[in-house]
CSV table of C-alpha atoms and ligand atoms in Angstrom, one decimal:
chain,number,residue,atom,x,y,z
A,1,UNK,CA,-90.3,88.8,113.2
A,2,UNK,CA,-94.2,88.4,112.3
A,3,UNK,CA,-97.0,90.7,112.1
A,4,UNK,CA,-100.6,90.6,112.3
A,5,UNK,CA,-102.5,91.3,108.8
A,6,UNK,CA,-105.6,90.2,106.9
A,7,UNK,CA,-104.7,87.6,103.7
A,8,UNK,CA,-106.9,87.1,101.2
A,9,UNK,CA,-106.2,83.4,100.5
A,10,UNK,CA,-110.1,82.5,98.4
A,11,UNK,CA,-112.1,84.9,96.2
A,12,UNK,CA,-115.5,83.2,98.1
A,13,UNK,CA,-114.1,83.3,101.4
A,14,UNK,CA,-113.5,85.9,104.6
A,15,UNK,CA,-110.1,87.1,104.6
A,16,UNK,CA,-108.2,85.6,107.4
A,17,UNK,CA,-106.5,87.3,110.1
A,18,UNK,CA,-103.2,85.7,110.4
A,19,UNK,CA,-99.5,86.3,111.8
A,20,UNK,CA,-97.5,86.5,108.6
A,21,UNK,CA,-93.7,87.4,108.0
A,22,UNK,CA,-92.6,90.8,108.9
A,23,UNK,CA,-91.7,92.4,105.3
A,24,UNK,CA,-87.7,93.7,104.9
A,25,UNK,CA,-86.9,96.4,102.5
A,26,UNK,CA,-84.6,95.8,99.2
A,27,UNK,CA,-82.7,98.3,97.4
A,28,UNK,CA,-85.4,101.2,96.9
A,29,UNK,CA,-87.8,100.8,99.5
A,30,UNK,CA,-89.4,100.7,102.7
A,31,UNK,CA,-90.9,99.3,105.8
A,32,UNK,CA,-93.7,101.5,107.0
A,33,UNK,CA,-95.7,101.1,110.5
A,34,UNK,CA,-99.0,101.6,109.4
A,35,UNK,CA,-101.4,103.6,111.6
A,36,UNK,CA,-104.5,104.0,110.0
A,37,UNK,CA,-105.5,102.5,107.0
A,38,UNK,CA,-108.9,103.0,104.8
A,39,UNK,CA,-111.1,100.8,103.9
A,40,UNK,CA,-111.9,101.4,99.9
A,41,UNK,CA,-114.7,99.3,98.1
A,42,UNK,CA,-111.9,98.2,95.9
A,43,UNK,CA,-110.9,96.4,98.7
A,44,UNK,CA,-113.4,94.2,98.3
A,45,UNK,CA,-113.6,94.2,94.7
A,46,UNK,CA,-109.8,92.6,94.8
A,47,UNK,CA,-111.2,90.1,97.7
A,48,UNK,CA,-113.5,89.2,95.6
A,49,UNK,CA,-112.1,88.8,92.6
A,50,UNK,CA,-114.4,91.3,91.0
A,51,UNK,CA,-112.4,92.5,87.8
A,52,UNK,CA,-111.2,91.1,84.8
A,53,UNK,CA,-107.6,90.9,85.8
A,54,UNK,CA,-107.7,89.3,89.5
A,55,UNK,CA,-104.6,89.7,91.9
A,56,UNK,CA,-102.6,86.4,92.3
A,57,UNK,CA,-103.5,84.6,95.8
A,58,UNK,CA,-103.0,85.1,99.0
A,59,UNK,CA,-102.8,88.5,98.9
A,60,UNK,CA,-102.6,91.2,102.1
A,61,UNK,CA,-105.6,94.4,100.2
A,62,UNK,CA,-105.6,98.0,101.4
A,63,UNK,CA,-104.1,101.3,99.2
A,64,UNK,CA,-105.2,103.9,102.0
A,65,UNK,CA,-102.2,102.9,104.3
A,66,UNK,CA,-100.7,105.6,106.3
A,67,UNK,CA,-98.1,105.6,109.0
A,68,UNK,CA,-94.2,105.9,110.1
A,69,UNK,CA,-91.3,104.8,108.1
A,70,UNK,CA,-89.7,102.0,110.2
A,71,UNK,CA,-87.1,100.9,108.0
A,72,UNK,CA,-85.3,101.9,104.8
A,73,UNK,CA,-83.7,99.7,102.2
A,74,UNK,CA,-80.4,101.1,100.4
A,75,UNK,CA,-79.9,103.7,98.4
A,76,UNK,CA,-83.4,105.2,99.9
A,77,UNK,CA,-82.3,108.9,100.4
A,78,UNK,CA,-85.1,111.2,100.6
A,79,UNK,CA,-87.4,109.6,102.9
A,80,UNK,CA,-85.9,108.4,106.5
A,81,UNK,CA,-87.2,106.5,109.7
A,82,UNK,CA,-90.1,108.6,111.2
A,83,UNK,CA,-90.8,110.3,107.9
A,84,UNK,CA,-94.8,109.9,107.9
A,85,UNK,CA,-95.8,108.6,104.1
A,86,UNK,CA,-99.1,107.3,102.6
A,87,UNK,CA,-99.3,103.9,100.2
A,88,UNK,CA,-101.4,104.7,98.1
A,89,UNK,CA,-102.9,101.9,94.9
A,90,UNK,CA,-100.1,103.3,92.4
A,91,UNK,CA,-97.0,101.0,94.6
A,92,UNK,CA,-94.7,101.0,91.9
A,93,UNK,CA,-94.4,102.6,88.3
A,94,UNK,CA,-91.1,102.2,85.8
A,95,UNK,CA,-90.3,106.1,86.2
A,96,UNK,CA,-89.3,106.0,82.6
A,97,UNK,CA,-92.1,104.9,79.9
A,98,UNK,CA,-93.8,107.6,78.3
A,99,UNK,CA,-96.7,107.6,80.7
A,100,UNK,CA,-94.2,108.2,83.4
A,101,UNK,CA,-92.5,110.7,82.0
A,102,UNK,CA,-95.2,113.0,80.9
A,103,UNK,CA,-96.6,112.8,84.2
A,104,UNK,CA,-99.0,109.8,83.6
A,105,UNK,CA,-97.6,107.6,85.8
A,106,UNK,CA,-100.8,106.1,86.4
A,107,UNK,CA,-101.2,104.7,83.3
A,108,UNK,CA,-97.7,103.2,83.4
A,109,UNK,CA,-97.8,99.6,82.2
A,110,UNK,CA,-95.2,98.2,84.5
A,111,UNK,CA,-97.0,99.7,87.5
A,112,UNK,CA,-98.0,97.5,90.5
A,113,UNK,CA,-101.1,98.3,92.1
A,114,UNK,CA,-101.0,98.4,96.3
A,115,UNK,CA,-103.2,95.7,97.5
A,116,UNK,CA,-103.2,93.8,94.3
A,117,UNK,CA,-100.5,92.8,92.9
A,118,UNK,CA,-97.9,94.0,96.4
A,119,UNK,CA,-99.2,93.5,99.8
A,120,UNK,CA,-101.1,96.5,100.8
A,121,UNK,CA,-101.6,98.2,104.0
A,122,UNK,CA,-104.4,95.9,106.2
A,123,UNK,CA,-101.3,94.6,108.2
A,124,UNK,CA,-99.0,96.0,110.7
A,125,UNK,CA,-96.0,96.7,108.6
A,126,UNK,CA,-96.4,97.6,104.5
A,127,UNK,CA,-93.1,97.2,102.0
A,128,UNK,CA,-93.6,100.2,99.4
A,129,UNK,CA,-91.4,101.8,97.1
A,130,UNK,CA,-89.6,104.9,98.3
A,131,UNK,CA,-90.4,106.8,95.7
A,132,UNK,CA,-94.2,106.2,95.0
A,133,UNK,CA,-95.1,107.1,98.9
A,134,UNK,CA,-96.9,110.2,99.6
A,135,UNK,CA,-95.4,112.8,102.2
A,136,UNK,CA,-98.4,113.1,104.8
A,137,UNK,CA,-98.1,117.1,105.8
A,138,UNK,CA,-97.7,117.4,109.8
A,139,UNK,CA,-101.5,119.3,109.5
A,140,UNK,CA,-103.1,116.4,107.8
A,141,UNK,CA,-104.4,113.8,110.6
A,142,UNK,CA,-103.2,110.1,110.1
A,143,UNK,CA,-107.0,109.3,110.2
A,144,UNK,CA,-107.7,112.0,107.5
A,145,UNK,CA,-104.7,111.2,105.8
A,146,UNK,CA,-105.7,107.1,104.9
A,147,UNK,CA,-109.0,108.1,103.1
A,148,UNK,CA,-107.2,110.9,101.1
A,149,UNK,CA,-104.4,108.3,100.0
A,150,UNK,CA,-107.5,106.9,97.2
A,151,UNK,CA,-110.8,108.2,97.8
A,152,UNK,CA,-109.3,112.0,98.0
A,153,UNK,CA,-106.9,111.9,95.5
A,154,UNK,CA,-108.9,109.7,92.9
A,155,UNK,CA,-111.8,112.5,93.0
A,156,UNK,CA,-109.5,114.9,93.0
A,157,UNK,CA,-108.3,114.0,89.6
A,158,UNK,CA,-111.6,112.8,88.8
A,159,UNK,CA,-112.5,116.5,88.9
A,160,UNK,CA,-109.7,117.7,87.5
A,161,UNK,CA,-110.2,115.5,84.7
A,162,UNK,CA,-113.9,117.0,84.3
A,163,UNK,CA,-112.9,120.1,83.7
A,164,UNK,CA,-115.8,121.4,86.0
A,165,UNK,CA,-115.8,125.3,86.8
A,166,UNK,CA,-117.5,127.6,88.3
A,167,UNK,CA,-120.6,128.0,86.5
A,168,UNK,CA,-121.5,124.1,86.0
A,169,UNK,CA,-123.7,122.0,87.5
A,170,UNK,CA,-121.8,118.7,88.9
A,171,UNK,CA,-123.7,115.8,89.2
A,172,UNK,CA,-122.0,113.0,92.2
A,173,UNK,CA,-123.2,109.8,91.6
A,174,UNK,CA,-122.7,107.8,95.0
A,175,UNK,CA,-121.6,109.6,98.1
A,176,UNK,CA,-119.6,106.8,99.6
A,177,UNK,CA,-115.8,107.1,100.6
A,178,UNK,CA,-114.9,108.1,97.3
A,179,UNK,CA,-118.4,111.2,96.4
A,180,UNK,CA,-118.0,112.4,100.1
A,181,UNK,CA,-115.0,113.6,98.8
A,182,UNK,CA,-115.8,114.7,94.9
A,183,UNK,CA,-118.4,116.7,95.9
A,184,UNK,CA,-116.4,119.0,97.8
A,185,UNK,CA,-113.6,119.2,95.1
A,186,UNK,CA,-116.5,120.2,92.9
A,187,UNK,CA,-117.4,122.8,95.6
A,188,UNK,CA,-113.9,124.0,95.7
A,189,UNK,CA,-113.8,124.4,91.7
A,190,UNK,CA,-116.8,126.5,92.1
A,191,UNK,CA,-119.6,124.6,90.8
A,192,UNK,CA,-123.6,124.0,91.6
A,193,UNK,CA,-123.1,120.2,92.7
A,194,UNK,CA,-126.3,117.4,93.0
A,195,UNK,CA,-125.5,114.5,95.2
A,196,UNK,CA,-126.9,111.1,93.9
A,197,UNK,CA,-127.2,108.4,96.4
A,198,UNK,CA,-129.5,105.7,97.8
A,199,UNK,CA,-129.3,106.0,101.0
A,200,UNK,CA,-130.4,109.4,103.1
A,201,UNK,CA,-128.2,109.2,105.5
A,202,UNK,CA,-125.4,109.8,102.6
A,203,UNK,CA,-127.7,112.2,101.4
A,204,UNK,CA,-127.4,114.4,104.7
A,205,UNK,CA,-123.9,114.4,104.5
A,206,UNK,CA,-123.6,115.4,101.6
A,207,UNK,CA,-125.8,118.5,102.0
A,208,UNK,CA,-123.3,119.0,105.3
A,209,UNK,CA,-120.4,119.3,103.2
A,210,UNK,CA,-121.9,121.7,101.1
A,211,UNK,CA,-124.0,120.0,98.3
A,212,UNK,CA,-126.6,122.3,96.9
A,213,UNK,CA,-129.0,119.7,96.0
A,214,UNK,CA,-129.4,115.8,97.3
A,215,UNK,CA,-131.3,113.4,95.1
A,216,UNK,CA,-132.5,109.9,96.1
A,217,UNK,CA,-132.3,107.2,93.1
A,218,UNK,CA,-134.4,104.8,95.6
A,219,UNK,CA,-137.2,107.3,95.6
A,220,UNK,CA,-137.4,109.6,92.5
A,221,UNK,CA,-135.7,109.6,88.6
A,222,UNK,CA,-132.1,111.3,89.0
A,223,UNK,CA,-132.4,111.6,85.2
A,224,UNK,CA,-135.7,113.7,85.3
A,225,UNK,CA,-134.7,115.5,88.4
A,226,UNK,CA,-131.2,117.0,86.9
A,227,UNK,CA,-132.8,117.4,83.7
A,228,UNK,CA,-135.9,119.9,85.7
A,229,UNK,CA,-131.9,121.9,86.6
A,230,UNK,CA,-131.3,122.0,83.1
A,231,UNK,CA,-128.9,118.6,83.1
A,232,UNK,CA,-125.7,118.7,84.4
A,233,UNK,CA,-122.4,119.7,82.8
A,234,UNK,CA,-120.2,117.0,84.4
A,235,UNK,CA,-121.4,113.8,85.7
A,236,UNK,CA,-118.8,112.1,88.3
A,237,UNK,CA,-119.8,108.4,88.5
A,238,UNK,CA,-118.8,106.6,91.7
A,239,UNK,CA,-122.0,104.9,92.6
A,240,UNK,CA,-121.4,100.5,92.2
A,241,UNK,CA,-123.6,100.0,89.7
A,242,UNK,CA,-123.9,100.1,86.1
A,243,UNK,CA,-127.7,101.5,86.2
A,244,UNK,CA,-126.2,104.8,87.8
A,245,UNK,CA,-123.3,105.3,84.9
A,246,UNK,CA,-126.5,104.5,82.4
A,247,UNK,CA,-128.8,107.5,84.8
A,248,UNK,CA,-125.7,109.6,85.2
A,249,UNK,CA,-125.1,109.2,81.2
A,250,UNK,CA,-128.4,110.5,80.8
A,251,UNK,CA,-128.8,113.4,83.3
A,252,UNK,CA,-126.1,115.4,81.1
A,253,UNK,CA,-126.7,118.1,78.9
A,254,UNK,CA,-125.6,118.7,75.4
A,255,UNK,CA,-121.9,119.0,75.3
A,256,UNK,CA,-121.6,117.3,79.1
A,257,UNK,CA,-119.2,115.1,80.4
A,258,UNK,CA,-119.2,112.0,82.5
A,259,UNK,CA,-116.4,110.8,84.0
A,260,UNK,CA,-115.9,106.9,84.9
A,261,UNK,CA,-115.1,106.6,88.4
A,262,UNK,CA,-116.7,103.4,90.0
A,263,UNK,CA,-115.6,100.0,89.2
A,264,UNK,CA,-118.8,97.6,89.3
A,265,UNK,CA,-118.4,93.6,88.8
A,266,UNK,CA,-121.1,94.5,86.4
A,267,UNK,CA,-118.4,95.9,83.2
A,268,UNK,CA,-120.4,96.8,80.6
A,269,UNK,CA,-123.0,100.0,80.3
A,270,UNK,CA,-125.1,100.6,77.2
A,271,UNK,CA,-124.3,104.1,76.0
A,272,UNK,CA,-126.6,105.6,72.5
A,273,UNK,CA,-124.0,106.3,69.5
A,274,UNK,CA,-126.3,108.3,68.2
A,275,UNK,CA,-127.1,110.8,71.5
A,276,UNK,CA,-123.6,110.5,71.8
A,277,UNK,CA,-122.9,112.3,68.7
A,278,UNK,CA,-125.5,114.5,67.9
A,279,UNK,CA,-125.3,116.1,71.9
A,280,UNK,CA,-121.4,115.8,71.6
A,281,UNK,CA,-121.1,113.8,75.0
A,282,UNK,CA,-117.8,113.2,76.5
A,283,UNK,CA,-117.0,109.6,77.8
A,284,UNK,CA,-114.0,109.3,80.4
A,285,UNK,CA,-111.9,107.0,82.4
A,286,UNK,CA,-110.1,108.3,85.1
A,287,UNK,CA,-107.5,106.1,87.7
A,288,UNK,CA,-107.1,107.1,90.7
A,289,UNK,CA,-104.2,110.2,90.7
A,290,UNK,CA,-100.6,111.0,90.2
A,291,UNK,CA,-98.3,111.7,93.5
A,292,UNK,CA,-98.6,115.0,92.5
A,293,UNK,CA,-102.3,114.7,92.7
A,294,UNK,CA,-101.4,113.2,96.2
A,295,UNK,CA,-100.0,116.1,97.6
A,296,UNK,CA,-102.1,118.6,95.9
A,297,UNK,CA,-104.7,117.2,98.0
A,298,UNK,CA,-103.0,116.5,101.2
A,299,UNK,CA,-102.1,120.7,100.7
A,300,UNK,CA,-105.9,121.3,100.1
A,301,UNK,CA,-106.7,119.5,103.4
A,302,UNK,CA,-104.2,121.2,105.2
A,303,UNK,CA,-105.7,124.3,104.2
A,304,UNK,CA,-108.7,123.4,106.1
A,305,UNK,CA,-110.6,123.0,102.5
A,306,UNK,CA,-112.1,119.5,102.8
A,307,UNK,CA,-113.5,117.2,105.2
A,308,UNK,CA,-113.1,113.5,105.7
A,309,UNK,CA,-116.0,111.6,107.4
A,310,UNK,CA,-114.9,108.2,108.7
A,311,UNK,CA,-115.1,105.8,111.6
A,312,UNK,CA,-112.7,103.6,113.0
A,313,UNK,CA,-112.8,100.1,113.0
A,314,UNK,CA,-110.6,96.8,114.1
A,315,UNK,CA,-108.5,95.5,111.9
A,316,UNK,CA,-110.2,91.8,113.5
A,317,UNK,CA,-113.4,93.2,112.1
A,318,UNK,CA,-112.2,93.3,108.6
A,319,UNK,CA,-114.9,91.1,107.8
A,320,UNK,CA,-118.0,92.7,109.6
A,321,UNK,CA,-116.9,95.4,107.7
A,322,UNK,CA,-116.7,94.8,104.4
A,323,UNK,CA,-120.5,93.5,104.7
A,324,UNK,CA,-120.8,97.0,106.5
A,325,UNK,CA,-119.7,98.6,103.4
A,326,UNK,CA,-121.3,96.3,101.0
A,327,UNK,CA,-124.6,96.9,102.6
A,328,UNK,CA,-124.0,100.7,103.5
A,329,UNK,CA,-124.9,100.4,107.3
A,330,UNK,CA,-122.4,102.1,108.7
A,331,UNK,CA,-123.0,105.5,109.8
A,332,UNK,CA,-120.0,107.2,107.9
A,333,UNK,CA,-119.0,107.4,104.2
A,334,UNK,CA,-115.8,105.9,105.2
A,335,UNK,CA,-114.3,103.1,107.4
A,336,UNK,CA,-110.7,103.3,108.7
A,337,UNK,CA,-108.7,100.8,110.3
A,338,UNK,CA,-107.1,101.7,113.6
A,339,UNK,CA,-103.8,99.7,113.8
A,340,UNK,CA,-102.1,102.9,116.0
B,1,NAD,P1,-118.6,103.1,98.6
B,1,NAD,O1,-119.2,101.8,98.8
B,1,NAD,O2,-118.0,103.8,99.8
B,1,NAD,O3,-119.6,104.1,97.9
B,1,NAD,C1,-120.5,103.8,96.9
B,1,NAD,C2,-121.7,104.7,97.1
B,1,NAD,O4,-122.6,104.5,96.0
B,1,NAD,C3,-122.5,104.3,98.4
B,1,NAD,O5,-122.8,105.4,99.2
B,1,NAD,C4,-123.8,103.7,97.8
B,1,NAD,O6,-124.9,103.9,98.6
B,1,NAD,C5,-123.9,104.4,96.5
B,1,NAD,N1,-124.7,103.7,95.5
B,1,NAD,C6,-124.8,102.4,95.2
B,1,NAD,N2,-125.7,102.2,94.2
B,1,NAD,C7,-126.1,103.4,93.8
B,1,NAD,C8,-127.0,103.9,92.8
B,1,NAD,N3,-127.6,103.0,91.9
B,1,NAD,N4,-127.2,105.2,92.6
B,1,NAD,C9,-126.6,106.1,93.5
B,1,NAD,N5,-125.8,105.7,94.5
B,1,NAD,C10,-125.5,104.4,94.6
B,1,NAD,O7,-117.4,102.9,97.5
B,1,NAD,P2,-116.1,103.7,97.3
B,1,NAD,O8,-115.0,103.3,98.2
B,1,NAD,O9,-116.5,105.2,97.3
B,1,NAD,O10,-115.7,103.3,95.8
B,1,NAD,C11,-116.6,103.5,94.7
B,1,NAD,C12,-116.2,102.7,93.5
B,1,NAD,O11,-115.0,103.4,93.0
B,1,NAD,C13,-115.8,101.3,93.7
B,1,NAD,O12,-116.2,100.5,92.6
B,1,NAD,C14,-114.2,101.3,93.7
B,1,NAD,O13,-113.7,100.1,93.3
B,1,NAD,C15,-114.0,102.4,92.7
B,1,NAD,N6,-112.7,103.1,92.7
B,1,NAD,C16,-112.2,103.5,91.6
B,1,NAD,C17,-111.0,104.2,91.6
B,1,NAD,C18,-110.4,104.8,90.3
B,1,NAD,O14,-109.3,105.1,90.3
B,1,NAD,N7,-111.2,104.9,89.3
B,1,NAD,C19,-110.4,104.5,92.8
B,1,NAD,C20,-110.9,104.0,94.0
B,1,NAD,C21,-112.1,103.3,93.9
B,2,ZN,ZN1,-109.3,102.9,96.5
């Protein structure tokens, strides 16, 4: 049986949309019907061949796949056919390395990233692991559910990781898939939270899902406008573009925090050693979230705490809409592919 997906075959070329074998599950895993399935800008980062460590060619992208398990492979006993599961980027970790089993399975070295180094979910039918799948709750909406599966749940532990509470002032850098989604995590920890973007339209968003203060880069200093609030406490940095991690860097206050969220083709920032130290600044990584993290905040959706801002698009117009995204001319933070 084939399938219609979209392969990456050329880092400089559109990604082709192409009948390719259906996938059949081995010992462990799973066929899922994908339904909806998000459209991250590391999508196009692996397309592209962005990062220092580029997935092997062709390749199918997408970690925001959501749908119905079709088919399970032996010895698969706690999901079933029907069960509706998420793919999100972690596809695969060891389960037994130290990472793993302190609950850092994100950090796993034998993990395989969805959409990078498996097939992902911009196809008809995704093979996953059984066991790194998200349950999708029957309150969360299949369309809600594919931007959760990395934008929600890489915020979500973005904030965690910050340590942001009630009486801090969160800075979101960027308010694309990804800071549509921080923000209101801040919100939900309690804190004042400035959203950083270019564009107004992200802006107004933003101050729809509750942020307290919108700041435009393109038309006044961020730096000088968080430092007139007194700088912020936590700094979460999903904006593509070194400049913003360098702003965002130096919009905290003494004994602030920025966490690394964004993945730019540009690597490197310049940070002070000497600010550094003296203000006792706190520099973070954080990757995406554990399955835990997953269904924390599938439960806070469910809860009617968060909002996910999308449209729909064909997967046929992968292409348009990568350029959509690149170029921020959509209307939504977030684009979803409808393959229902
Ligand atoms: P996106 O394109 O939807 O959002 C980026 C937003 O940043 C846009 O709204 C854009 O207008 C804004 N922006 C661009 N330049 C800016 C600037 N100088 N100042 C302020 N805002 C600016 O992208 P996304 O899907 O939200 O992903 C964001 C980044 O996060 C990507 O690099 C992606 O690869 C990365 N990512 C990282 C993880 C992780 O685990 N750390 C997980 C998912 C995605
Ligand atoms: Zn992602």
């Amino acid at each position: 049986m084939h399938m219609k997906a979209a392969v990456v075959h050329d880092f400089t070329k559109p990604l082709v949309l192409e009948e390719v074998p259906k996938p059949t599950p081995h010992e462990g895993q799973i066929v899922v019907k994908v339904q909806a399935s998000g459209l991250c800008h590391t999508d196009i980062h692996a397309a592209h061949g962005d990062w220092p460590v580029k997935p092997k060619l062709p390749f199918i992208p997408g970690h925001e796949g959501v749908g119905y398990v079709a088919e399970v492979g032996r010895g698969v006993k706690h999901v079933k056919e029907g069960d509706r599961v998420a793919m999100p980027w972690l596809g695969y970790a060891c389960s037994h390395c130290r990472y793993c089993v302190s609950g850092w399975e994100t950090l796993c070295e034998s993990q395989i990233p969805m959409g990078y180094f498996m097939n992902g979910g911009y196809a008809e039918y995704t093979l996953a692991y059984a066991n790194y799948v998200g349950r999708v709750p029957d309150k969360v909406d299949v369309f809600d559910a594919a931007p959760l599966t990395c934008a929600g749940v890489t915020t979500y532990k973005a904030v965690k990781v910050s340590g942001a509470r009630s009486t801090d002032l969160v800075a979101v850098f960027g308010i694309g898939g990804l800071g549509h989604l921080a923000l209101q995590y801040a919100k939900i920890a309690g804190a004042t939270v400035v959203a950083v973007d270019l564009l107004d339209e992200r802006l107004q968003t933003a101050s729809e899902l509750g942020a307290d203060i919108t700041i435009n880069a393109k038309q006044v200093d961020p730096v000088e406008e968080i430092k007139k609030l007194g700088g912020a406490d936590v700094v979460i940095s999903t904006a593509v573009s070194a400049k913003a991690f360098e702003q965002g860097y130096r919009a905290l206050r003494r004994g602030g925090k920025i966490v690394f969220v964004a993945l730019p083709a540009d690597n490197y920032v310049q940070l002070p050693i000497f600010e550094t130290v003296l203000n006792g600044i706190s520099v973070v990584g954080s990757i995406v979230g554990t399955r835990l993290d997953l269904q924390e905040t599938f439960e806070l959706h469910a809860a009617g705490k968060t909002r996910v801002i999308y449209e729909k698009r064909k997967l046929d117009q992968v292409n348009e809409a990568f350029e959509e995204v690149e170029h921020g001319t959509m209307h939504t933070p977030r684009l979803v592919f409808d393959l229902s």
